[in-house]
XYZ file of C-alpha atoms in Angstrom:
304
model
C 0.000 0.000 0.000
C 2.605 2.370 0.787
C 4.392 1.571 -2.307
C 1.912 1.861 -4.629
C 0.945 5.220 -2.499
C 4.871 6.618 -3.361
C 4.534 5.433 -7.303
C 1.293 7.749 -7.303
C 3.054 10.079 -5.471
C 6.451 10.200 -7.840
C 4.013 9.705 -11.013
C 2.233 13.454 -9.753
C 5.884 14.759 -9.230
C 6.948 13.959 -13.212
C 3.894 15.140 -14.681
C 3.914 18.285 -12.724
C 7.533 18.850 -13.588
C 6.457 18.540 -17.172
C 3.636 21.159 -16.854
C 6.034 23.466 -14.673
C 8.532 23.273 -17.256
C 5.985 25.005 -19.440
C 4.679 27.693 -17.377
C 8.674 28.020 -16.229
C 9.129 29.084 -19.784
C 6.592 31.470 -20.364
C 7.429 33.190 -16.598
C 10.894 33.385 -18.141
C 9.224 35.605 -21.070
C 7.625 37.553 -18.747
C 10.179 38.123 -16.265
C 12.731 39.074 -19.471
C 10.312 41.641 -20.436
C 9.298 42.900 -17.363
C 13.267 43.201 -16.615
C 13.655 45.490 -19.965
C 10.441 47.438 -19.871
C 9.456 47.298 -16.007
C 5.894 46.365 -17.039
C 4.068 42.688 -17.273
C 3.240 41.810 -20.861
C -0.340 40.867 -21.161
C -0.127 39.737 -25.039
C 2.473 36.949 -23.876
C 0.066 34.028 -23.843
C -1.449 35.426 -27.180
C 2.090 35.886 -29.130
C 2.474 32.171 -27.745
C -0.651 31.074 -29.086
C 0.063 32.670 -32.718
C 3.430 31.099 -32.682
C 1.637 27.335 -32.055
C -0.897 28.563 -34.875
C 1.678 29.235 -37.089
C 3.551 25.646 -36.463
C 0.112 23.952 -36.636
C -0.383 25.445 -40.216
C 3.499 24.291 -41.439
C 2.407 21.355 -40.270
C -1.219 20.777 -41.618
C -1.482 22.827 -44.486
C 2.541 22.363 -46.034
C 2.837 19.136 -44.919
C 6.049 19.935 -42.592
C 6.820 17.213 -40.307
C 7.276 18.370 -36.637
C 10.703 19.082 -35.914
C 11.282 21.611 -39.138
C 7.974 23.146 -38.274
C 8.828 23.480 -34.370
C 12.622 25.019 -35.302
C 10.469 27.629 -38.257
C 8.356 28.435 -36.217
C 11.147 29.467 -33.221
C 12.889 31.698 -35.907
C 9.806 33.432 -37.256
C 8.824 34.027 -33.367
C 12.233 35.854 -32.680
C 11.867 37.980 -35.390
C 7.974 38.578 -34.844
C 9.086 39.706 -31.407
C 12.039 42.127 -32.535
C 9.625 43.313 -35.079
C 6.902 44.070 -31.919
C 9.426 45.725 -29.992
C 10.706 47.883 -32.683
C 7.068 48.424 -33.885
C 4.753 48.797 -31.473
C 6.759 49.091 -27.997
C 9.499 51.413 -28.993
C 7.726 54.558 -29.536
C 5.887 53.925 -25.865
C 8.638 52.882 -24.068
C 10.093 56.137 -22.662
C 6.091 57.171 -21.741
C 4.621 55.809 -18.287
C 3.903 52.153 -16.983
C 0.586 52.631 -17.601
C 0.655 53.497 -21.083
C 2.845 50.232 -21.924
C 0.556 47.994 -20.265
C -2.358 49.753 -21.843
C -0.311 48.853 -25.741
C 0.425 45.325 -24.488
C -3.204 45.203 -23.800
C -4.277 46.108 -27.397
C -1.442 43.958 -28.598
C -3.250 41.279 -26.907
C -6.867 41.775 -28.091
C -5.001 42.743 -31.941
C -3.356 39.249 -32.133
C -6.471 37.012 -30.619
C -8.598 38.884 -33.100
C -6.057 38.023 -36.059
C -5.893 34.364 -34.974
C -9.644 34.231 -34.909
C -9.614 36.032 -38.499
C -7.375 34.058 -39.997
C -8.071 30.614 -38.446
C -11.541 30.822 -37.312
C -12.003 30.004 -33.590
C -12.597 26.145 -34.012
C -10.480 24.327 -31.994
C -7.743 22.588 -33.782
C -5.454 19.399 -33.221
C -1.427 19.554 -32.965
C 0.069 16.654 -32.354
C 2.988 16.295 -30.226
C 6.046 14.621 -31.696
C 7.016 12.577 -28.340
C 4.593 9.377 -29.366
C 1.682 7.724 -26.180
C 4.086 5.678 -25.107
C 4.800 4.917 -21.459
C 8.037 3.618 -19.901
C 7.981 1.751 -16.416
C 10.817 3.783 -14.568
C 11.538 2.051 -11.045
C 7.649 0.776 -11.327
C 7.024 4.953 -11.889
C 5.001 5.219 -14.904
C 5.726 8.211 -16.743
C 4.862 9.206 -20.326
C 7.076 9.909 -23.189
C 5.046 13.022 -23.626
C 6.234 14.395 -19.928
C 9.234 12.888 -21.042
C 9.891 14.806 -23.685
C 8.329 18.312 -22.462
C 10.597 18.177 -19.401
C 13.668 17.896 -21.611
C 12.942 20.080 -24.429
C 12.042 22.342 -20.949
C 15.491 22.265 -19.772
C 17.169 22.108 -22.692
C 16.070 26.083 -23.718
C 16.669 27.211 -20.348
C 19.737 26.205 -20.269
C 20.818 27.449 -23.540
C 19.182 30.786 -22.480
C 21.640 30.323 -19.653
C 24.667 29.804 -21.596
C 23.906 32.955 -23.991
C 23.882 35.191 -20.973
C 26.757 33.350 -19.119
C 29.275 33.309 -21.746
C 28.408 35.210 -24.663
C 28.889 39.018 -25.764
C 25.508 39.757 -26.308
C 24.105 37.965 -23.374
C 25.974 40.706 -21.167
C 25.154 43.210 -23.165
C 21.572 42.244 -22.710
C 21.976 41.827 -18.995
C 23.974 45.411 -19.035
C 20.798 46.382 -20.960
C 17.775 45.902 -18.937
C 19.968 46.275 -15.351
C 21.651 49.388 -15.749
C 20.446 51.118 -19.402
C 21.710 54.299 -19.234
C 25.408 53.180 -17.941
C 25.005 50.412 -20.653
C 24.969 53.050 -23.394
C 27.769 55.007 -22.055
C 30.404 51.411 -23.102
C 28.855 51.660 -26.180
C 26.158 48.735 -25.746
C 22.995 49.326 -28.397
C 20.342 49.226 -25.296
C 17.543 49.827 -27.905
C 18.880 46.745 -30.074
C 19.025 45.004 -26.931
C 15.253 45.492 -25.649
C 14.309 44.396 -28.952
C 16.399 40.949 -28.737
C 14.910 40.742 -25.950
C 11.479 40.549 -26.856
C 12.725 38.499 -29.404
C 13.625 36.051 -26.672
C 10.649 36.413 -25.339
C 8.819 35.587 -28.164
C 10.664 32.412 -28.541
C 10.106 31.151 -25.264
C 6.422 31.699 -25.572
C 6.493 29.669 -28.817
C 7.761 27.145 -27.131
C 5.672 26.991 -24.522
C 2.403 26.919 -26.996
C 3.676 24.356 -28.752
C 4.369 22.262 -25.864
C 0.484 23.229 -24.402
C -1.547 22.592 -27.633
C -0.858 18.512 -27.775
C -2.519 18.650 -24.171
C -4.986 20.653 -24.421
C -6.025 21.038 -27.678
C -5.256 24.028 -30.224
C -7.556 27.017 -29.390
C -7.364 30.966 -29.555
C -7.674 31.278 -26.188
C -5.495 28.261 -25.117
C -2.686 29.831 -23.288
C -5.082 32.142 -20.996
C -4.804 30.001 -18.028
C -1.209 29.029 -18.943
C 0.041 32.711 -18.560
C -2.138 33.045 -14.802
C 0.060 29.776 -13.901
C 2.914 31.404 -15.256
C 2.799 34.615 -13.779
C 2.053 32.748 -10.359
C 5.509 31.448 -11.077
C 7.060 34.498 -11.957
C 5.404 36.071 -8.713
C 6.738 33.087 -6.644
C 10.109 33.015 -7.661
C 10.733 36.520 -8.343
C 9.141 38.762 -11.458
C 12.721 40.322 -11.542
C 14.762 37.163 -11.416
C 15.443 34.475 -14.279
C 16.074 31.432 -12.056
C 12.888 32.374 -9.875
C 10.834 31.886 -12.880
C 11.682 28.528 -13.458
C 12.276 27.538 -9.856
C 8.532 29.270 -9.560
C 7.277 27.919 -12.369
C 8.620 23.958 -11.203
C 6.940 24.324 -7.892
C 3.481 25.695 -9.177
C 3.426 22.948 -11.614
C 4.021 20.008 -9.122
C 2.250 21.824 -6.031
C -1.181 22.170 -8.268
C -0.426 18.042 -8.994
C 0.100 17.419 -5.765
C -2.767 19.456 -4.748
C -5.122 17.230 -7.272
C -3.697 13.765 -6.333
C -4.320 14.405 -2.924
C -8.064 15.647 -3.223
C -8.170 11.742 -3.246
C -8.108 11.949 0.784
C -10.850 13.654 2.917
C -8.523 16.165 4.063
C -7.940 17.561 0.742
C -11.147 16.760 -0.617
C -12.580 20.688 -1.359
C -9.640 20.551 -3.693
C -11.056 20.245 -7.559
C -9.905 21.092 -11.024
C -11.897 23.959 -10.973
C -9.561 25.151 -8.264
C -6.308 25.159 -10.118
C -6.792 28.438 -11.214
C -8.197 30.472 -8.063
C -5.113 28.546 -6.499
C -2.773 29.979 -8.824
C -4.625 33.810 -8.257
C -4.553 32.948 -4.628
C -0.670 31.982 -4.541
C -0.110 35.858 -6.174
C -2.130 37.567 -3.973
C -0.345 36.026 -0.731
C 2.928 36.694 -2.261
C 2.000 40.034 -3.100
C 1.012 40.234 0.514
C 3.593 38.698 2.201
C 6.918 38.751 0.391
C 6.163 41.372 -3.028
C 9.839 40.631 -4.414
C 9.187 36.876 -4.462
C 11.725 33.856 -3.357
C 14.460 35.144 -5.415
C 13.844 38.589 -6.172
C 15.437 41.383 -4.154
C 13.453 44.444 -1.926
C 12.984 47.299 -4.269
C 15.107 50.078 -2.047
C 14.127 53.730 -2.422
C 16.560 56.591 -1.091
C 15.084 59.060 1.187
């Protein structure tokens, strides 16, 4: 009994690493952006979702197989994002908060209403490229799908990791959105380097559709509850700090698991799926409360 009890238990640990891995990814968007631009961008789950749309028509309509479509698709993201950046945010940037989040806003309701226009709002099938099977790991059953999520996961985190580690233009970008203004004085492009970032963003988003749509189906408003779980993440970790967001966005995806496997017991019984979400909104609200610059973030410090 209290084997089969830890096999449960481990099997609710993978799959919520696999889900965590997503919303790690698109926390990671956010918390780039919000680094470069000090504002949340609402259009993030949107420029996800046309990103999966545009792999799902590679794929259905040109007869691309997967892998081609997914690595397209990446490329076409970066540059959508630069091109947003350069675009759209640029000329708003030096303007308040409030009148960036007001053009991320319209960003947002502009790309769902494109998707719609172009696509039509019936759901739509992408299948994911890591097979049904299951593999019997220590008598843990885990799917090739979580399998594969949690790798591909880790994988682009930590090649974001190496590109601001131990490249050029990953310090530049970090020179960029930490310090702008003594960034410019060594000659860094901090303009350029906003706009890379977004293209990062972007990417990361893709990614992060693409990973969603095999699970729950292909939809314009599929990433919605994705980027609430996300920013949870980015909340919990730290909306200012990389590794936050994907330590954040780990632990939201195996707590809410955890949360559902053990609605199973009579102490945990109130918990149902219609409570992942309102968990998620509660989790930012008592973080907001209790600890505003998150796990990993550090106490915004005004001189007096």
């Amino acid at each position: 009994m209290i084997a089969a009890g830890f096999t449960d238990f481990m099997q609710q640990v993978v799959s919520g690493l696999a889900s965590g891995g997503i919303y790690a990814l698109l926390a990671l968007a956010l918390v780039i952006i919000h680094r470069s631009t000090g504002v949340i961008n609402f259009a993030q789950g949107e420029m996800a979702t046309l990103s999966t749309y545009i792999a799902w028509a590679l794929i259905a309509h040109r007869a691309w197989s997967y892998w081609p479509a997914f690595a397209a698709t990446l490329v076409l993201s970066f540059v959508g994002g630069i091109a947003i950046h350069r675009v759209v945010i640029r000329p708003v940037e030096r303007g308040s908060v409030l009148r960036i989040v007001i053009v991320t806003i319209g960003l947002l309701v502009a790309i769902n209403g494109f998707i719609v226009w172009q696509w039509s709002g019936e759901p739509q099938q992408l299948r994911g490229p890591f097979g049904t099977d299951v593999y019997d790991i220590g008598g843990v059953i885990v799917s090739a799908s979580d399998i594969g999520t949690i790798v591909v996961a880790l994988g682009i985190v930590l090649a974001l990791w190496a590109l601001f580690q131990f490249t050029k233009i990953g310090l530049a970008l970090r020179a960029a959105a930490v310090n702008p203004e003594e960034a410019r004085l060594v000659g860094v492009r901090v303009s350029w380097m906003l706009a890379l970032g977004w293209g990062l963003a972007a990417l990361l988003g893709a990614v992060a559709g693409m990973l969603t749509a095999p699970t729950v189906g292909l939809d314009p408003n599929m990433m919605a509850a994705v980027l609430i779980y996300a920013f949870a993440a980015a909340v919990l970790g730290g909306i200012d700090s990389p590794l936050g967001a994907v330590v954040g966005g780990l632990t939201i995806g195996v707590l809410l698991n955890m949360l559902s496997f053990l609605s199973q017991y009579d102490a945990f019984g109130w918990f149902t799926e219609e409570l992942r979400l309102p968990m998620a909104l509660l989790i930012i609200l008592v973080v907001l409360l209790v600890r505003p610059q998150g796990i990993f973030g550090h106490p915004e410090v005004k001189r007096v």
